[in-house]
Tab-separated table of C-alpha atoms in Angstrom:
chain	number	residue	atom	x	y	z
A	1	MET	CA	0.414	-0.378	0.265
A	2	PHE	CA	2.990	2.367	0.945
A	3	GLN	CA	4.203	1.885	-2.527
A	4	TYR	CA	1.022	2.187	-4.321
A	5	ALA	CA	0.385	5.815	-2.089
A	6	VAL	CA	4.235	6.239	-2.766
A	7	ARG	CA	3.258	6.532	-6.898
A	8	ARG	CA	0.284	7.911	-6.873
A	9	LEU	CA	1.503	11.254	-5.642
A	10	LEU	CA	3.900	11.027	-7.800
A	11	ILE	CA	1.225	11.071	-10.541
A	12	ALA	CA	-0.725	13.315	-8.711
A	13	VAL	CA	2.787	15.839	-9.165
A	14	PRO	CA	1.980	16.447	-13.378
A	15	MET	CA	-2.123	16.882	-12.487
A	16	LEU	CA	-1.344	20.067	-9.901
A	17	LEU	CA	0.960	21.300	-11.970
A	18	GLY	CA	-0.942	21.278	-15.376
A	19	ALA	CA	-4.085	22.872	-12.580
A	20	MET	CA	-1.622	25.383	-11.839
A	21	SER	CA	-0.215	25.912	-15.235
A	22	ILE	CA	-4.112	25.839	-16.494
A	23	VAL	CA	-4.988	28.922	-13.573
A	24	PHE	CA	-2.083	30.915	-14.282
A	25	PHE	CA	-2.155	31.476	-18.173
A	26	ALA	CA	-5.428	31.831	-17.965
A	27	MET	CA	-5.409	35.309	-15.092
A	28	ARG	CA	-2.781	36.421	-17.743
A	29	ILE	CA	-4.761	36.138	-20.682
A	30	LEU	CA	-7.711	37.455	-19.094
A	31	PRO	CA	-8.752	41.172	-20.163
A	32	GLY	CA	-8.187	43.370	-17.754
A	33	ASP	CA	-4.967	45.346	-16.273
A	34	PRO	CA	-4.638	44.573	-11.662
A	35	CYS	CA	-3.063	48.253	-11.968
A	36	VAL	CA	-6.394	49.581	-13.012
A	37	ALA	CA	-8.469	47.562	-10.779
A	38	MET	CA	-6.818	48.297	-7.744
A	39	MET	CA	-6.727	51.843	-9.229
A	40	GLY	CA	-9.542	53.149	-11.168
A	41	ASP	CA	-9.223	54.185	-14.384
A	42	GLU	CA	-8.501	57.567	-14.005
A	43	ALA	CA	-5.170	56.921	-12.590
A	44	SER	CA	-2.264	58.040	-14.859
A	45	THR	CA	0.666	57.028	-17.038
A	46	GLU	CA	2.730	56.711	-14.583
A	47	ALA	CA	1.636	55.638	-11.564
A	48	LEU	CA	-0.043	52.343	-13.773
A	49	ALA	CA	3.618	52.585	-14.664
A	50	ASP	CA	4.783	52.335	-11.398
A	51	CYS	CA	2.377	50.114	-10.039
A	52	THR	CA	3.415	46.957	-12.493
A	53	ARG	CA	6.671	47.088	-11.457
A	54	ASN	CA	6.017	46.939	-8.146
A	55	LEU	CA	4.348	44.053	-8.251
A	56	GLY	CA	6.634	42.533	-10.561
A	57	LEU	CA	4.148	42.401	-13.343
A	58	ASP	CA	6.737	44.312	-15.913
A	59	ARG	CA	9.067	40.542	-15.391
A	60	PRO	CA	9.074	38.427	-18.631
A	61	LEU	CA	5.828	36.172	-18.236
A	62	ALA	CA	8.450	32.936	-17.988
A	63	VAL	CA	10.532	34.627	-15.033
A	64	GLN	CA	6.740	35.231	-13.457
A	65	TYR	CA	5.967	31.071	-14.580
A	66	ALA	CA	8.671	29.874	-12.880
A	67	ASP	CA	8.543	32.049	-9.772
A	68	TYR	CA	5.163	31.050	-9.057
A	69	LEU	CA	5.931	27.641	-9.176
A	70	TRP	CA	9.444	27.660	-7.058
A	71	ARG	CA	7.123	29.981	-4.203
A	72	SER	CA	4.581	27.565	-4.715
A	73	VAL	CA	6.347	24.475	-3.944
A	74	GLN	CA	7.741	25.906	-0.716
A	75	PHE	CA	3.583	27.118	0.163
A	76	ASP	CA	4.385	30.693	-0.384
A	77	PHE	CA	1.850	31.453	-3.428
A	78	GLY	CA	2.963	35.657	-2.332
A	79	THR	CA	1.187	38.870	-1.012
A	80	SER	CA	-2.672	39.195	-2.450
A	81	LEU	CA	-2.198	42.117	-4.753
A	82	ARG	CA	-5.355	43.508	-3.397
A	83	GLN	CA	-5.493	42.521	0.326
A	84	GLY	CA	-1.459	43.413	1.003
A	85	TYR	CA	-0.746	40.417	2.792
A	86	PRO	CA	0.228	36.712	2.476
A	87	VAL	CA	-2.107	34.642	-0.092
A	88	SER	CA	-1.270	31.742	2.944
A	89	GLN	CA	-2.957	33.360	5.292
A	90	TYR	CA	-6.274	34.658	3.406
A	91	ILE	CA	-6.544	31.124	1.946
A	92	ALA	CA	-5.764	29.424	5.803
A	93	ARG	CA	-8.339	32.257	7.856
A	94	MET	CA	-11.076	31.631	4.598
A	95	PHE	CA	-10.283	27.814	4.897
A	96	PRO	CA	-12.708	26.735	7.712
A	97	HIS	CA	-15.420	28.405	6.428
A	98	THR	CA	-15.634	26.278	2.771
A	99	LEU	CA	-14.888	23.714	5.090
A	100	VAL	CA	-17.929	24.164	7.545
A	101	LEU	CA	-20.231	24.509	4.919
A	102	VAL	CA	-19.099	21.318	2.057
A	103	LEU	CA	-19.427	19.314	5.668
A	104	ALA	CA	-22.519	20.372	6.702
A	105	SER	CA	-23.908	19.626	2.993
A	106	ALA	CA	-22.384	16.654	3.519
A	107	VAL	CA	-24.569	15.987	5.913
A	108	VAL	CA	-28.077	17.190	3.480
A	109	ALA	CA	-26.686	15.023	1.052
A	110	ALA	CA	-25.811	11.962	2.275
A	111	LEU	CA	-29.625	12.823	4.878
A	112	VAL	CA	-31.806	12.820	2.024
A	113	GLY	CA	-29.572	10.896	-1.027
A	114	VAL	CA	-28.548	8.232	0.385
A	115	PRO	CA	-32.138	6.864	1.626
A	116	ILE	CA	-33.676	8.283	-1.895
A	117	GLY	CA	-31.246	6.010	-4.120
A	118	ILE	CA	-31.487	2.577	-1.306
A	119	VAL	CA	-35.315	2.988	-1.790
A	120	SER	CA	-35.474	4.090	-4.749
A	121	ALA	CA	-32.997	0.517	-5.988
A	122	LEU	CA	-34.833	-1.601	-3.216
A	123	LYS	CA	-38.947	-0.514	-5.234
A	124	ARG	CA	-37.565	-0.155	-8.679
A	125	ARG	CA	-40.582	-2.248	-9.675
A	126	ASN	CA	-43.072	-0.436	-7.629
A	127	PRO	CA	-43.658	2.996	-10.001
A	128	LEU	CA	-45.809	4.486	-7.144
A	129	VAL	CA	-42.570	4.674	-5.111
A	130	ASP	CA	-39.111	4.409	-7.477
A	131	TYR	CA	-41.215	6.968	-10.425
A	132	PRO	CA	-41.286	10.369	-7.161
A	133	LEU	CA	-37.777	9.661	-6.195
A	134	ARG	CA	-35.900	9.487	-9.386
A	135	ILE	CA	-38.205	12.677	-10.263
A	136	PHE	CA	-36.830	14.486	-6.826
A	137	ALA	CA	-33.445	13.216	-8.566
A	138	LEU	CA	-33.980	14.441	-12.130
A	139	LEU	CA	-35.474	17.715	-10.253
A	140	GLY	CA	-32.670	18.013	-7.747
A	141	LEU	CA	-29.865	17.557	-10.700
A	142	SER	CA	-31.886	20.494	-12.765
A	143	MET	CA	-32.002	22.831	-9.922
A	144	PRO	CA	-28.983	24.877	-10.078
A	145	VAL	CA	-27.440	26.182	-7.111
A	146	PHE	CA	-27.590	29.927	-7.483
A	147	TRP	CA	-31.161	29.225	-8.516
A	148	LEU	CA	-31.930	27.907	-5.322
A	149	GLY	CA	-30.159	29.989	-3.052
A	150	ILE	CA	-31.735	32.862	-4.463
A	151	LEU	CA	-34.976	31.362	-3.719
A	152	LEU	CA	-34.325	30.219	-0.360
A	153	LEU	CA	-32.592	33.929	0.207
A	154	ILE	CA	-36.090	35.057	-0.821
A	155	VAL	CA	-38.634	32.818	1.066
A	156	PHE	CA	-36.372	32.795	4.345
A	157	SER	CA	-34.582	35.572	5.113
A	158	LEU	CA	-36.499	38.740	3.057
A	159	HIS	CA	-40.149	37.805	3.549
A	160	LEU	CA	-40.404	35.525	6.793
A	161	ASP	CA	-36.976	36.953	8.158
A	162	VAL	CA	-35.775	33.410	9.719
A	163	PHE	CA	-32.210	33.502	8.457
A	164	PRO	CA	-29.257	35.772	7.944
A	165	LEU	CA	-29.118	37.746	3.979
A	166	ILE	CA	-25.565	37.579	4.444
A	167	GLY	CA	-22.634	36.540	6.348
A	168	GLY	CA	-20.336	33.286	7.754
A	169	GLY	CA	-21.264	33.390	11.650
A	170	ASP	CA	-18.332	34.033	14.461
A	171	LEU	CA	-17.058	31.315	13.447
A	172	ASP	CA	-13.212	32.447	13.824
A	173	THR	CA	-14.074	33.030	18.030
A	174	VAL	CA	-15.173	29.171	17.905
A	175	ILE	CA	-11.841	28.390	16.424
A	176	ALA	CA	-9.943	30.266	18.848
A	177	MET	CA	-12.341	29.113	21.738
A	178	ILE	CA	-11.381	25.839	20.740
A	179	GLY	CA	-7.252	26.446	19.990
A	180	SER	CA	-7.409	28.529	23.343
A	181	GLY	CA	-8.857	26.080	25.809
A	182	GLU	CA	-11.908	28.457	26.643
A	183	VAL	CA	-14.819	25.834	25.773
A	184	PHE	CA	-14.828	25.295	29.331
A	185	ALA	CA	-14.031	27.672	30.979
A	186	TYR	CA	-16.796	30.024	28.833
A	187	PRO	CA	-19.769	27.141	28.279
A	188	GLY	CA	-22.322	30.024	27.270
A	189	ASP	CA	-20.252	31.708	25.218
A	190	PHE	CA	-18.695	28.739	23.402
A	191	VAL	CA	-22.036	27.353	22.331
A	192	ALA	CA	-23.578	30.929	21.536
A	193	ALA	CA	-20.986	31.227	18.904
A	194	VAL	CA	-21.926	28.114	17.390
A	195	GLY	CA	-25.153	28.327	17.765
A	196	ASP	CA	-23.969	31.662	15.506
A	197	VAL	CA	-22.338	29.989	13.010
A	198	LEU	CA	-25.397	27.420	12.310
A	199	TYR	CA	-27.790	30.155	12.053
A	200	HIS	CA	-25.816	31.725	9.017
A	201	LEU	CA	-24.678	28.213	7.633
A	202	THR	CA	-28.284	26.750	7.338
A	203	LEU	CA	-29.444	28.364	4.038
A	204	PRO	CA	-26.317	27.686	2.230
A	205	ALA	CA	-26.439	24.023	3.754
A	206	VAL	CA	-29.766	23.347	2.804
A	207	ALA	CA	-28.932	25.028	-0.910
A	208	LEU	CA	-25.458	23.178	-1.590
A	209	GLY	CA	-27.166	19.972	0.439
A	210	PHE	CA	-30.285	19.464	-1.593
A	211	THR	CA	-28.611	19.920	-5.242
A	212	LEU	CA	-25.530	17.170	-4.344
A	213	ALA	CA	-28.595	15.151	-3.168
A	214	ALA	CA	-29.414	14.408	-6.094
A	215	THR	CA	-26.727	13.369	-7.499
A	216	VAL	CA	-25.637	10.739	-3.782
A	217	SER	CA	-29.152	9.484	-4.682
A	218	ARG	CA	-29.119	8.665	-8.139
A	219	LEU	CA	-25.234	7.130	-7.278
A	220	SER	CA	-26.421	4.781	-4.685
A	221	ARG	CA	-29.774	4.312	-6.464
A	222	SER	CA	-26.507	2.650	-9.065
A	223	ALA	CA	-25.355	0.749	-6.237
A	224	MET	CA	-27.836	-0.582	-5.263
A	225	LEU	CA	-29.146	-1.857	-8.203
A	226	GLU	CA	-25.268	-3.414	-8.793
A	227	VAL	CA	-24.794	-5.117	-5.163
A	228	ILE	CA	-28.831	-6.992	-5.473
A	229	SER	CA	-27.909	-8.367	-8.499
A	230	GLN	CA	-24.618	-10.035	-7.635
A	231	ASP	CA	-24.550	-14.074	-7.639
A	232	PHE	CA	-24.189	-13.651	-3.100
A	233	ILE	CA	-27.259	-12.091	-2.265
A	234	ARG	CA	-29.843	-14.427	-4.523
A	235	THR	CA	-27.787	-16.983	-2.437
A	236	ALA	CA	-29.031	-15.241	1.007
A	237	ARG	CA	-32.544	-14.605	-0.498
A	238	ALA	CA	-31.834	-18.808	-1.014
A	239	LYS	CA	-31.283	-19.282	2.159
A	240	GLY	CA	-34.143	-18.080	3.358
A	241	GLN	CA	-32.922	-14.926	5.389
A	242	GLY	CA	-35.600	-12.086	5.205
A	243	GLU	CA	-35.338	-9.051	3.227
A	244	ARG	CA	-34.308	-6.183	5.592
A	245	ALA	CA	-31.583	-9.070	7.048
A	246	VAL	CA	-30.496	-9.372	3.138
A	247	VAL	CA	-30.420	-5.652	3.104
A	248	TYR	CA	-28.977	-4.561	6.482
A	249	LYS	CA	-26.255	-7.515	6.497
A	250	HIS	CA	-25.301	-8.255	3.224
A	251	ALA	CA	-26.394	-5.327	0.371
A	252	LEU	CA	-24.937	-1.907	2.578
A	253	ARG	CA	-22.290	-3.485	3.404
A	254	ASN	CA	-21.026	-4.188	0.228
A	255	MET	CA	-22.377	-1.083	-0.684
A	256	LEU	CA	-19.344	0.861	1.323
A	257	VAL	CA	-16.990	0.507	-1.978
A	258	PRO	CA	-18.730	2.234	-4.272
A	259	LEU	CA	-20.354	4.725	-1.615
A	260	LEU	CA	-16.537	5.493	-0.695
A	261	THR	CA	-16.107	6.321	-4.683
A	262	ILE	CA	-19.356	8.963	-4.456
A	263	ILE	CA	-17.570	10.362	-1.461
A	264	GLY	CA	-14.395	10.962	-4.355
A	265	ILE	CA	-17.002	12.643	-6.571
A	266	PHE	CA	-18.682	14.643	-4.259
A	267	VAL	CA	-15.708	16.216	-2.373
A	268	ALA	CA	-15.216	18.044	-6.159
A	269	ILE	CA	-18.669	19.189	-7.187
A	270	ALA	CA	-19.054	20.604	-3.183
A	271	LEU	CA	-16.102	22.402	-3.860
A	272	THR	CA	-17.139	23.573	-6.433
A	273	GLY	CA	-20.608	23.985	-5.662
A	274	THR	CA	-18.770	26.245	-2.774
A	275	VAL	CA	-17.931	28.850	-4.943
A	276	LEU	CA	-21.771	30.022	-6.094
A	277	THR	CA	-23.001	29.217	-2.529
A	278	GLU	CA	-20.631	31.517	-0.671
A	279	THR	CA	-20.689	34.372	-3.315
A	280	VAL	CA	-25.012	34.233	-3.626
A	281	PHE	CA	-24.758	34.182	0.310
A	282	THR	CA	-21.958	36.043	0.658
A	283	ARG	CA	-20.344	34.192	3.132
A	284	PRO	CA	-16.682	34.043	3.189
A	285	GLY	CA	-14.884	30.958	2.305
A	286	LEU	CA	-12.043	29.510	-0.208
A	287	GLY	CA	-14.889	30.603	-3.131
A	288	LYS	CA	-16.253	33.870	-2.909
A	289	MET	CA	-12.538	34.932	-1.673
A	290	LEU	CA	-11.758	32.659	-5.727
A	291	VAL	CA	-14.364	34.749	-7.710
A	292	ASP	CA	-13.099	38.259	-5.984
A	293	ALA	CA	-10.166	37.413	-6.720
A	294	ILE	CA	-10.745	36.859	-10.213
A	295	GLY	CA	-12.735	39.876	-10.178
A	296	ALA	CA	-9.733	42.248	-9.424
A	297	ARG	CA	-7.212	40.236	-11.391
A	298	ASP	CA	-5.982	39.498	-7.951
A	299	TYR	CA	-3.126	36.694	-9.829
A	300	PRO	CA	-1.648	35.568	-6.965
A	301	LEU	CA	-4.767	35.402	-4.379
A	302	ALA	CA	-6.501	33.316	-7.340
A	303	GLN	CA	-3.952	31.040	-8.507
A	304	GLY	CA	-3.405	30.180	-4.744
A	305	ALA	CA	-6.670	29.120	-3.984
A	306	ILE	CA	-7.047	26.844	-7.131
A	307	THR	CA	-4.048	25.462	-6.001
A	308	VAL	CA	-5.481	24.366	-2.481
A	309	PHE	CA	-9.201	22.903	-4.609
A	310	THR	CA	-7.176	21.090	-6.822
A	311	MET	CA	-4.378	19.509	-3.819
A	312	ILE	CA	-7.626	18.586	-1.841
A	313	ILE	CA	-9.272	16.977	-4.432
A	314	ILE	CA	-5.900	14.981	-5.380
A	315	ALA	CA	-5.304	13.852	-1.975
A	316	VAL	CA	-8.583	12.962	-0.778
A	317	ASN	CA	-8.980	10.782	-4.283
A	318	LEU	CA	-6.214	9.729	-2.563
A	319	VAL	CA	-7.533	8.333	0.444
A	320	VAL	CA	-10.805	7.100	-0.828
A	321	ASP	CA	-8.799	4.533	-2.520
A	322	LEU	CA	-6.292	3.727	-0.126
A	323	LEU	CA	-9.740	2.947	1.977
A	324	TYR	CA	-10.540	0.817	-0.925
A	325	ALA	CA	-8.176	-2.566	0.461
A	326	VAL	CA	-9.880	-1.602	4.304
A	327	VAL	CA	-13.278	-2.222	3.329
A	328	ASP	CA	-12.533	-4.601	1.115
A	329	PRO	CA	-9.754	-6.838	1.771
A	330	ARG	CA	-10.114	-8.752	-1.981
A	331	ILE	CA	-8.400	-5.782	-3.261
A	332	THR	CA	-5.382	-5.133	-3.721
A	333	PHE	CA	-2.910	-2.852	-4.889
A	334	ARG	CA	-1.007	-3.170	-7.502
């Protein structure tokens, strides 16, 4: 397994390099100048030239590219052109917000999507059960997350005033109290901070989780259909085991490998979904940071965000592949 993990990491290097190269040159191809974005259209030619020189954008493109790669190897993504402080610090500050959103939407998607997919597969011969569940999946797949997010904001924030319109809650306080050990000293403040985070998290998690649940339900249905068509399921039924025992004792356990594949796909979809979700709900996070960085032509910030996204997706897929052998001992690595 160790050799397989090392080999996968070596294969991941060109993938990461390719993603970093694409975002580097794509940012340069996009119309617009970072100095004009920072100083405005009325800035003088001399001021724009000074800005370009100070930011190092007057250097040859190959030199900028080599400098970007070398710094990235050292986890130094440079300094944000707009914010003026290290990109790595900004990413470290925004990442917890994105992580919380992905985890919360994963809970929503798992609680909704997996049961629907399993029931739809088991009741596939009952159109009164299967068809509505499959329609739900199609509805979720055809409903963009930004459209659902705006709809939720209009109903629950603007009209009913149940949830906040913008913001991500006091997550910094939660993290600080956990890090300093003040959780037990001030439990009331900690609970209040967690409640504030959940208050701001509910609508974004529902919007992203619902659209992801549709994908999860379809994948779960396919996985369950594949498992229940196997010989060992027919053998279990032939031995006289009840349908509930067949499902819970045999089918669900053997769904773990397909479900691991779903997790790998889920993380990639969820991370890309955070870009729209955080933008619609004006939440802090890597997704909104990326959109703002591209809009402001903040090259280091956009490059850093894309690099982190790519590294997370590669790492999660590697972990999922390694877990295959843990879940199913029949799987060996070569």
